[in-house]
Amino acid sequence: MLDGLNPQQREAVIHHGGPLLIVAGAGSGKTRVLTHRIAYLLAERDARPSEILAITFTNKAAREMKERVDKLVGPRSAAMWVMTFHSACVRILRREAKRLGFPSGFSIYDQADSQRLMAMVCREMDLDPKRYPPRSFSAQVSNLKNELIDYESAADRAGSHLEKTLAEAYRAYQRRLTEAGAMDFDDLIMLTVNLFQAFPEVAEHYRRRFRHVMVDEYQDTNHAQYTLVRELVGHTAVKTADGDVVREGDDRSELCVVGDADQSIYAFRGATIRNIMEFERDYPDARTIMLEQNYRSTQNILSAANAVISRNESRKPKNLWSDQGAGPKIVGYVADNEHDEAMFVAQEVDKLADDEGVTPGQVAVFYRTNAASRVFEEIFIRTGLPYKVVGGVRFYERKEVRDLLAYLRVLANPGDVVSLRRIINVPKRGIGDRAEAMVEAFATRERISFWEGLLRAEEAPGLATRSLNAIKEFTALLTELQEKAEGVPPAALAEDVLVSTGYRAELENSEDPQDESRLENLDELIAVAAEFEEADPEGTLVQFLEQVSLVADADQIPGGGAGVVPPGERAPESTSGGVVTLMTLHTAKGLEFPVVFLTGLEDGVFPHSRSLGEPKELEEERRLAYVGITRAQQRLYVTRAAVRSSWGAPSFNPASRFLAEVPRDLIDWRTDPEKSAWSAATTRREPAARSRDTGGRPVASYAPGDRVTHDKFGLGTVVSVDGMAEKAKVKVDFGASGEKILMAAYAPMEKL
DNA sequence: TGATTAGGCTTTTTT
DNA sequence: AGCCTAATCA
């Protein structure tokens, strides 16, 4: 069990007793350590599988860990809890929901749902959406919850008018959630903590059960998750005034956390690097073990990564090393524009295939923002390079998918107003805004739920007969479906919903070609439900809904080079060549690929323009760069474009400062210096000198007589210009397409 | 009164 | 891509 582990890894596996922090540099074999530690606990320390709780952040990581533990210990692994923070909390909350005043089948609201609910609340409070944007309120409430601040404390500490309004909205929002029998993502963590604190016997139960608690990616924990872990392992050793370490009883569980402060990239959603930096202060008898040998990358790649990350201040020094040799140099390329950049990537993948036998499946392309994937897709389609975009416009965010899920959620929980109001008039059945408002007013006055209001719509004043009839038909339909929902498994129920509501018929009869793919998506969702039933024939509708709402994960990573696949386990895709993987840097975390293209290395793109003014955020961007670089096993490419058209307006971005932080001799620049004047010009420019004054992206300026090219209208000539900078409106004569007035900042148009 | 359409706005990263 | 609003249609 200890074979093939280096001394530090071995030590981490057999460590016994006090809290353990494993500082695991990128590619240092941390999953290997965690899985072996679990196996060791079972084999040598007499731990029972049910006493083990291993927490990860993504479903993907959980699944992978589970599989690898399964290989080591066999079917016993089934009794262990290896899951995400959110899944673990849901599992606890389902059992204890009654104590908190929620039904055990409570709905789970994702970000879009909670934004919708917040919008309803703001409208109710008569807030001007311009001055008090619901999205922002929703985000701020999320932040408060991550800090375990409830609406009362928020109200107490509110100073400004804005903060008071926010606290009020928070309160109303939370009331609506409770009435709907729903929890948002942040509630899952916060309410579990509340549960443990309000009911010590519940906390005690789980504390007794989980003798071993392991937390992966500890640097990504937020305050709520941090507190949850503390509650779970039991109050731990405290340092007294004279510096003695006193233990509070012997019943605390063994805690083992793994993380790397340099890979913390989720501060924007409340993660605090503090939790890992101060682990030793939080747990005074803690032990720290550093894993610095990297088994993934060549030394050139690691040297680049080390050089970049070393620029971050207040960082504990760490030095990754590899015994795999220097490897090829990093290849740099300065493209004329984003199309040229994508073309370079496509050609290079072809060349690698010819010269080195590299398959597309071994290649990944990373970018900073989801929107950047479009150009790569266009070029890859044109050149016939097979690819797959991971993340981006997600399946579960598609309108039709959300509609069908909303129906199912209403059937599982009629109190779920957000879902109910989403589908009340989908497909169109003659229940308009006015009718909806009437029912709502009626329900509020009668202190009944919106659903009950619909059932008693006859009593609601001011409803037109036509609307009333539509409502009656709707409630009859839902009631009928509800009765079926008891006995019918999810897939069949979903199909039933599509047919009986006319949703399927509407799409089938539609002329719009897009509706065909909508149908496909719906069938896909039904297929997911069928898979769910196959995996667990006893599975309920509530369980199915829970699974899909917690899998907001960018899951479908193609085989080939992706993931930490144990040797000898190479996925079969490698024979067929697999496909190139496209994803954001954030979703790339935890993965590795033989060949990595790191694109868009421009100040304003990566690092993102929003981070340039904030040293803290800039450090996070740098960690993101570190994560990106360390994904590469054999070959790393860094590319940038001299001109990039974002929102139509071309911007001339200087080279990313991160490029300058890589030692010169590690990069082999492939750009032909004669090729483009722009490339040369922007190379020498001082980084970030400009982005400050324009407050972000510069907008091209137009003058009458300028020749332009527009994505849709083609070539044209500027007739006149009205307004300045980002507010400029340009009148352009496109010949055959006529004259158009366009916003300079947004039109997909370039100056020639 | 509800349906339909056009236009504006949005994009940093995500469980 | 989808949501929101306003304006117009039926």
XYZ file of C-alpha atoms in Angstrom, chain A residues 125-649:
525
model
C -40.386 46.246 -2.627
C -40.804 48.721 -5.501
C -37.074 49.108 -5.939
C -35.781 50.837 -9.023
C -33.886 48.091 -10.847
C -31.407 50.638 -12.155
C -30.328 51.776 -8.714
C -30.807 48.460 -6.950
C -30.007 45.776 -9.484
C -31.489 42.419 -8.435
C -28.457 40.576 -9.804
C -26.171 42.549 -7.600
C -28.432 42.039 -4.587
C -28.494 38.347 -5.255
C -24.709 38.236 -5.461
C -24.332 40.251 -2.281
C -26.698 38.021 -0.368
C -24.649 35.084 -1.575
C -21.523 36.737 -0.193
C -23.202 37.357 3.130
C -24.252 33.730 3.356
C -20.738 32.601 2.601
C -19.737 34.625 5.624
C -22.528 33.045 7.669
C -24.221 36.393 8.117
C -27.999 36.077 8.411
C -30.381 38.887 7.558
C -30.649 40.019 11.145
C -26.921 40.519 11.521
C -26.869 42.120 8.094
C -29.517 44.583 9.253
C -27.638 45.247 12.492
C -24.424 46.102 10.782
C -25.989 48.010 7.900
C -24.881 51.628 7.853
C -25.749 53.164 4.532
C -29.182 53.342 3.036
C -28.105 50.877 0.397
C -27.006 48.344 3.005
C -30.265 48.717 4.854
C -32.212 48.149 1.677
C -30.073 45.130 0.959
C -30.694 43.686 4.407
C -34.404 44.183 3.925
C -34.337 42.471 0.558
C -32.295 39.657 2.082
C -34.930 39.174 4.747
C -37.799 39.158 2.271
C -35.856 36.871 -0.051
C -35.195 34.400 2.735
C -38.837 34.443 3.745
C -39.865 33.647 0.198
C -37.379 30.801 0.057
C -38.764 29.276 3.225
C -42.320 29.670 1.982
C -41.349 27.955 -1.241
C -39.647 25.130 0.622
C -36.446 25.915 -1.209
C -32.799 26.479 -0.430
C -30.229 28.204 -2.593
C -26.684 26.901 -3.063
C -25.325 28.976 -0.233
C -28.080 27.914 2.123
C -27.006 24.322 1.729
C -23.798 25.109 3.586
C -25.063 27.842 5.884
C -28.149 25.966 7.042
C -26.090 22.863 7.771
C -23.853 24.944 9.990
C -26.923 26.484 11.623
C -28.361 23.028 12.122
C -25.230 21.799 13.876
C -25.077 24.863 16.081
C -28.753 24.892 16.994
C -29.011 21.157 17.574
C -25.865 19.891 19.279
C -27.214 16.362 19.322
C -27.330 16.383 15.532
C -23.779 17.663 15.320
C -22.797 15.018 17.835
C -24.350 12.305 15.703
C -22.325 13.176 12.629
C -19.205 13.835 14.625
C -19.403 10.351 16.080
C -20.093 8.848 12.752
C -17.265 10.473 10.795
C -14.078 9.637 12.622
C -12.022 10.654 9.612
C -12.714 13.835 7.740
C -10.745 14.691 4.634
C -11.061 17.900 2.650
C -9.640 18.325 -0.804
C -8.808 21.738 -2.348
C -8.855 23.291 1.101
C -7.641 26.604 -0.309
C -11.021 26.971 -2.012
C -13.096 26.785 1.159
C -15.072 29.842 2.159
C -15.855 30.861 5.696
C -19.066 28.839 5.849
C -17.343 25.693 4.635
C -14.481 26.294 7.028
C -16.899 26.517 9.937
C -18.726 23.446 8.737
C -15.508 21.454 8.835
C -14.742 22.698 12.334
C -18.189 21.677 13.515
C -17.782 18.319 11.890
C -14.486 17.386 13.495
C -15.520 18.765 16.855
C -14.025 21.650 18.691
C -10.411 21.146 18.572
C -7.293 21.895 20.526
C -7.076 25.459 21.767
C -4.051 27.352 22.811
C -4.315 28.792 26.316
C -2.802 32.082 27.394
C 0.441 30.422 28.522
C 0.799 28.683 25.203
C -0.180 25.233 26.356
C -2.159 23.102 24.028
C -5.276 21.808 25.645
C -7.536 19.326 24.015
C -11.238 19.538 24.419
C -12.047 15.916 24.989
C -10.939 12.961 22.956
C -13.932 12.682 20.737
C -12.795 14.835 17.907
C -12.326 13.285 14.535
C -9.125 13.070 12.594
C -8.889 15.897 10.116
C -6.768 15.832 7.020
C -6.880 18.694 4.547
C -5.103 18.971 1.240
C -4.512 22.099 -0.711
C -2.224 24.542 -2.381
C -2.555 28.249 -1.701
C -1.028 28.931 -5.113
C -4.003 27.293 -6.787
C -6.674 29.315 -5.018
C -8.757 30.811 -7.824
C -12.199 31.140 -6.322
C -11.910 34.195 -4.102
C -14.701 35.760 -6.167
C -17.116 33.291 -4.710
C -15.970 33.710 -1.155
C -12.992 31.371 -0.884
C -10.413 32.632 1.562
C -6.814 31.715 1.158
C -6.619 32.476 4.839
C -8.087 29.106 5.716
C -5.088 27.246 4.409
C -2.501 29.849 5.337
C -3.574 29.816 8.950
C -4.386 26.177 9.364
C -1.657 25.845 11.934
C -3.103 28.693 13.942
C -6.606 27.291 13.739
C -5.390 23.876 14.795
C -2.366 24.439 17.027
C -1.303 20.799 17.190
C -1.433 20.471 13.417
C 1.249 18.882 11.353
C 2.182 20.119 7.890
C 3.649 17.990 5.145
C 4.822 19.487 1.873
C 4.680 17.607 -1.405
C 7.006 19.328 -3.829
C 7.989 16.640 -6.260
C 5.971 16.988 -9.412
C 5.221 13.876 -11.438
C 3.401 15.601 -14.224
C 5.457 18.129 -16.103
C 8.885 18.699 -17.515
C 11.293 21.012 -15.708
C 10.940 23.822 -18.249
C 7.239 24.002 -17.637
C 7.715 23.935 -13.882
C 10.407 26.596 -13.982
C 8.051 28.869 -15.865
C 5.279 28.201 -13.361
C 7.588 28.779 -10.396
C 8.888 32.018 -11.866
C 5.419 33.421 -12.432
C 3.943 32.475 -9.077
C 6.984 33.741 -7.184
C 5.836 37.280 -8.044
C 2.970 36.968 -5.621
C 3.686 38.570 -2.285
C 2.971 37.124 1.137
C 3.198 33.637 -0.162
C 4.857 30.735 1.534
C 7.800 29.763 -0.643
C 7.554 26.468 -2.378
C 9.525 24.969 -5.166
C 8.183 22.355 -7.459
C 10.719 20.127 -9.088
C 10.675 17.265 -11.523
C 13.100 14.547 -12.458
C 11.660 14.218 -15.925
C 14.272 16.352 -17.624
C 14.025 19.817 -19.166
C 11.821 18.806 -22.084
C 11.098 21.020 -25.054
C 11.012 24.772 -24.658
C 7.771 26.606 -24.245
C 6.583 27.907 -27.598
C 5.392 31.494 -27.848
C 3.344 33.024 -30.657
C 2.103 36.538 -31.285
C -0.888 36.474 -33.597
C -2.183 39.388 -35.643
C -5.671 38.881 -34.280
C -7.797 36.251 -32.574
C -8.512 34.423 -35.832
C -4.824 34.134 -36.538
C -4.304 32.883 -32.999
C -6.873 30.123 -33.454
C -5.423 29.277 -36.846
C -1.989 28.917 -35.326
C -3.347 26.506 -32.713
C -5.116 24.431 -35.357
C -2.039 24.252 -37.571
C 0.198 23.412 -34.667
C -2.058 20.547 -33.596
C -1.858 19.197 -37.148
C 1.891 19.539 -37.186
C 2.249 17.784 -33.827
C 0.121 14.961 -35.162
C 2.335 14.559 -38.232
C 5.700 14.995 -36.539
C 5.180 13.564 -33.073
C 2.125 11.358 -33.352
C 0.218 13.564 -30.936
C -3.539 12.894 -31.041
C -6.175 15.631 -30.681
C -7.290 14.008 -27.433
C -3.956 14.870 -25.882
C -4.400 18.562 -26.551
C -6.196 21.203 -24.529
C -6.820 24.867 -25.307
C -7.390 27.202 -22.369
C -8.815 30.709 -22.380
C -9.826 33.211 -19.744
C -13.489 33.734 -20.568
C -16.133 31.474 -22.024
C -16.809 33.909 -24.846
C -13.321 33.245 -26.196
C -14.275 29.742 -27.272
C -16.249 30.977 -30.276
C -13.315 31.839 -32.495
C -11.609 28.526 -31.805
C -14.806 26.710 -32.654
C -15.175 28.579 -35.935
C -11.630 27.864 -37.023
C -11.648 24.262 -35.817
C -14.846 23.574 -37.705
C -13.385 25.115 -40.818
C -10.161 23.130 -40.574
C -11.961 19.929 -39.613
C -10.212 19.553 -36.275
C -12.409 17.579 -33.865
C -13.004 19.407 -30.597
C -15.261 19.646 -27.614
C -16.073 22.696 -25.531
C -16.338 21.950 -21.843
C -18.589 24.273 -19.865
C -19.794 27.422 -21.545
C -23.464 27.542 -22.371
C -24.402 24.650 -20.251
C -26.953 22.033 -20.947
C -28.835 22.687 -17.739
C -29.066 26.389 -18.460
C -30.936 25.874 -21.691
C -34.397 27.374 -21.623
C -36.250 24.220 -22.615
C -34.297 22.083 -20.157
C -35.028 24.495 -17.367
C -38.698 24.558 -18.364
C -39.049 20.803 -18.149
C -37.127 20.695 -14.888
C -39.391 23.427 -13.532
C -42.433 21.242 -14.254
C -40.846 18.329 -12.452
C -39.899 20.520 -9.518
C -43.416 21.825 -9.173
C -44.682 18.253 -9.165
C -42.239 17.359 -6.408
C -42.852 20.554 -4.461
C -45.932 22.662 -5.358
C -44.698 25.365 -3.002
C -41.803 26.075 -5.357
C -43.025 29.451 -6.661
C -40.055 30.239 -8.823
C -40.540 27.072 -10.836
C -44.320 27.381 -10.804
C -44.275 30.902 -12.159
C -41.727 29.956 -14.731
C -44.049 27.448 -16.357
C -47.446 28.929 -15.555
C -47.732 30.186 -19.125
C -45.283 27.888 -20.904
C -46.358 26.850 -23.428
C -48.698 29.799 -23.878
C -52.054 29.022 -22.392
C -53.535 32.447 -21.890
C -52.405 33.250 -18.373
C -50.800 36.645 -18.736
C -49.002 39.057 -16.444
C -52.204 40.634 -15.289
C -53.853 37.356 -14.302
C -50.699 36.306 -12.533
C -50.567 39.555 -10.583
C -54.226 39.188 -9.559
C -53.650 35.701 -8.210
C -50.560 36.847 -6.391
C -52.381 39.731 -4.731
C -55.167 37.384 -3.757
C -52.786 34.798 -2.325
C -50.908 37.410 -0.346
C -54.096 38.773 1.137
C -55.358 35.335 2.064
C -51.953 34.301 3.380
C -51.900 31.233 1.232
C -49.293 30.015 -1.227
C -49.356 31.018 -4.864
C -50.350 27.492 -5.803
C -53.254 27.527 -3.396
C -54.179 30.898 -4.824
C -54.395 29.308 -8.258
C -56.578 26.523 -6.920
C -58.963 29.062 -5.455
C -58.729 31.473 -8.374
C -62.531 31.738 -8.561
C -62.461 33.786 -5.396
C -59.821 36.149 -6.725
C -61.330 39.510 -7.629
C -60.648 41.152 -10.930
C -59.863 38.025 -12.930
C -61.275 37.883 -16.436
C -63.334 34.803 -17.167
C -60.992 33.880 -19.951
C -58.015 33.961 -17.596
C -59.922 32.066 -14.937
C -60.714 29.298 -17.376
C -57.095 29.105 -18.443
C -56.046 28.846 -14.806
C -58.566 26.131 -14.127
C -57.275 24.111 -17.025
C -53.746 24.607 -15.821
C -54.420 23.509 -12.245
C -56.398 20.506 -13.479
C -53.466 19.505 -15.655
C -50.953 19.856 -12.846
C -53.159 18.042 -10.339
C -53.498 15.158 -12.730
C -49.736 15.059 -13.243
C -49.167 15.238 -9.513
C -51.205 12.114 -9.000
C -49.193 10.310 -11.606
C -45.939 11.549 -10.125
C -46.419 9.239 -7.165
C -46.074 6.024 -9.077
C -44.322 6.930 -12.318
C -40.514 6.990 -12.552
C -38.851 10.297 -13.559
C -38.191 9.583 -17.243
C -41.752 8.524 -18.006
C -43.099 11.411 -15.985
C -40.965 13.884 -17.892
C -42.260 12.501 -21.180
C -45.790 12.708 -19.862
C -45.277 16.359 -18.991
C -44.018 17.143 -22.479
C -46.996 15.469 -24.104
C -49.809 16.551 -21.813
C -48.729 20.182 -21.726
C -48.377 20.341 -25.483
C -44.745 21.394 -25.102
C -43.505 18.639 -27.370
C -46.222 19.216 -29.945
C -45.427 22.889 -30.106
C -41.766 22.270 -30.835
C -42.523 19.507 -33.323
C -44.866 21.736 -35.311
C -42.514 24.677 -35.254
C -40.896 26.064 -38.394
C -37.919 27.366 -36.454
C -34.924 25.097 -37.073
C -33.649 25.885 -33.569
C -36.612 24.095 -32.097
C -35.300 20.844 -33.462
C -32.241 21.062 -31.293
C -34.467 22.035 -28.402
C -36.301 18.766 -28.874
C -33.001 16.955 -28.887
C -32.031 18.607 -25.634
C -35.302 17.552 -24.045
C -34.813 13.987 -25.207
C -31.329 14.178 -23.793
C -32.744 15.185 -20.429
C -35.156 12.272 -20.543
C -32.217 10.019 -21.351
C -30.425 11.378 -18.284
C -33.487 10.494 -16.233
C -33.539 7.012 -17.694
C -29.878 6.588 -16.807
C -30.640 7.723 -13.307
C -33.353 5.082 -13.009
C -31.052 2.418 -14.281
C -28.356 3.313 -11.771
C -30.835 3.364 -8.913
C -34.201 1.742 -9.653
C -35.500 2.911 -6.275
C -34.552 6.524 -7.040
C -37.247 9.122 -6.431
C -38.118 12.246 -8.350
C -36.659 14.369 -5.575
C -33.380 12.485 -5.809
C -33.274 12.887 -9.552
C -33.856 16.634 -9.311
C -31.190 16.901 -6.665
C -28.709 15.120 -8.869
C -29.270 17.429 -11.789
C -29.202 20.596 -9.750
C -25.914 19.740 -8.113
C -24.327 18.708 -11.384
C -23.854 22.226 -12.616
C -20.395 20.805 -13.082
C -18.505 21.072 -16.338
C -18.584 17.339 -16.477
C -18.073 15.901 -19.871
C -14.323 15.963 -20.233
C -13.417 13.840 -23.223
C -11.090 10.893 -22.710
C -7.598 10.661 -24.123
C -5.334 12.896 -22.137
C -7.804 14.299 -19.664
C -7.890 13.583 -16.012
C -5.427 11.774 -13.847
C -5.804 8.384 -15.381
C -3.714 5.697 -13.725
C -1.031 4.164 -15.951
C -2.274 1.337 -18.120
C -5.709 2.879 -18.041
C -5.443 5.063 -21.105
C -8.892 5.670 -22.358
C -9.871 3.907 -25.584
C -10.339 7.275 -27.291
C -6.610 7.457 -27.809
C -6.948 4.824 -30.534
C -9.486 6.928 -32.369
C -7.492 10.052 -31.649
C -10.017 11.752 -29.379
C -10.850 15.411 -29.652
C -9.218 18.671 -28.632
C -10.585 19.965 -25.323
C -11.542 23.638 -25.083
C -12.224 25.180 -21.700
C -11.724 28.103 -19.385
C -8.754 28.152 -17.066
C -11.073 27.717 -14.115
C -12.518 24.460 -15.370
C -9.033 23.249 -16.229
C -8.099 22.971 -12.595
C -7.375 19.431 -11.534
C -6.775 18.224 -15.075
C -3.649 17.503 -17.067
C -2.824 17.223 -20.751
C 0.299 16.312 -22.699
C -0.091 19.452 -24.806
C -1.543 22.718 -23.552
C -2.238 25.971 -25.383
C -2.578 28.944 -23.074
C -4.248 31.635 -25.149
C -5.175 35.281 -24.917
C -2.108 36.277 -22.920
C -2.800 39.984 -23.105
C -3.139 42.570 -20.407
C -6.852 43.242 -20.208
C -7.769 39.741 -21.304
C -5.560 37.680 -19.048
C -5.053 39.222 -16.552
C -8.635 40.352 -16.959
C -9.200 44.080 -17.213
C -11.376 44.027 -14.105
C -8.439 42.862 -12.028
C -5.814 45.332 -13.217
C -6.503 47.944 -10.588
C -6.667 45.550 -7.657
C -3.417 43.980 -6.434
C -5.324 41.192 -4.700
C -7.271 40.321 -7.788
C -4.164 40.508 -9.884
C -2.576 37.947 -7.598
C -5.551 35.696 -8.154
C -5.122 36.065 -11.905
C -1.504 35.094 -11.452
C -2.527 31.983 -9.586
C -4.838 31.254 -12.476
C -1.850 31.521 -14.801
C 0.015 29.165 -12.501
C -2.826 26.667 -12.649
C -2.886 26.915 -16.444
C 0.841 26.415 -16.899
C 1.005 23.456 -14.548
C -1.683 21.551 -16.480
C 0.855 20.835 -19.218
C 2.793 17.599 -19.140
C 5.069 17.754 -22.186
C 4.473 20.822 -24.271
C 3.217 24.264 -23.446
C 2.276 27.005 -25.903
C 1.615 30.586 -24.926
C -0.168 32.789 -27.432
C -1.545 36.281 -27.678
C -3.154 38.447 -30.307
C -2.003 41.954 -31.158
C -5.567 42.965 -31.987
C -8.657 41.378 -30.584
C -12.194 42.322 -31.524
C -14.317 42.078 -28.459
C -17.926 43.195 -28.858
C -17.094 44.247 -32.324
C -14.671 46.995 -31.444
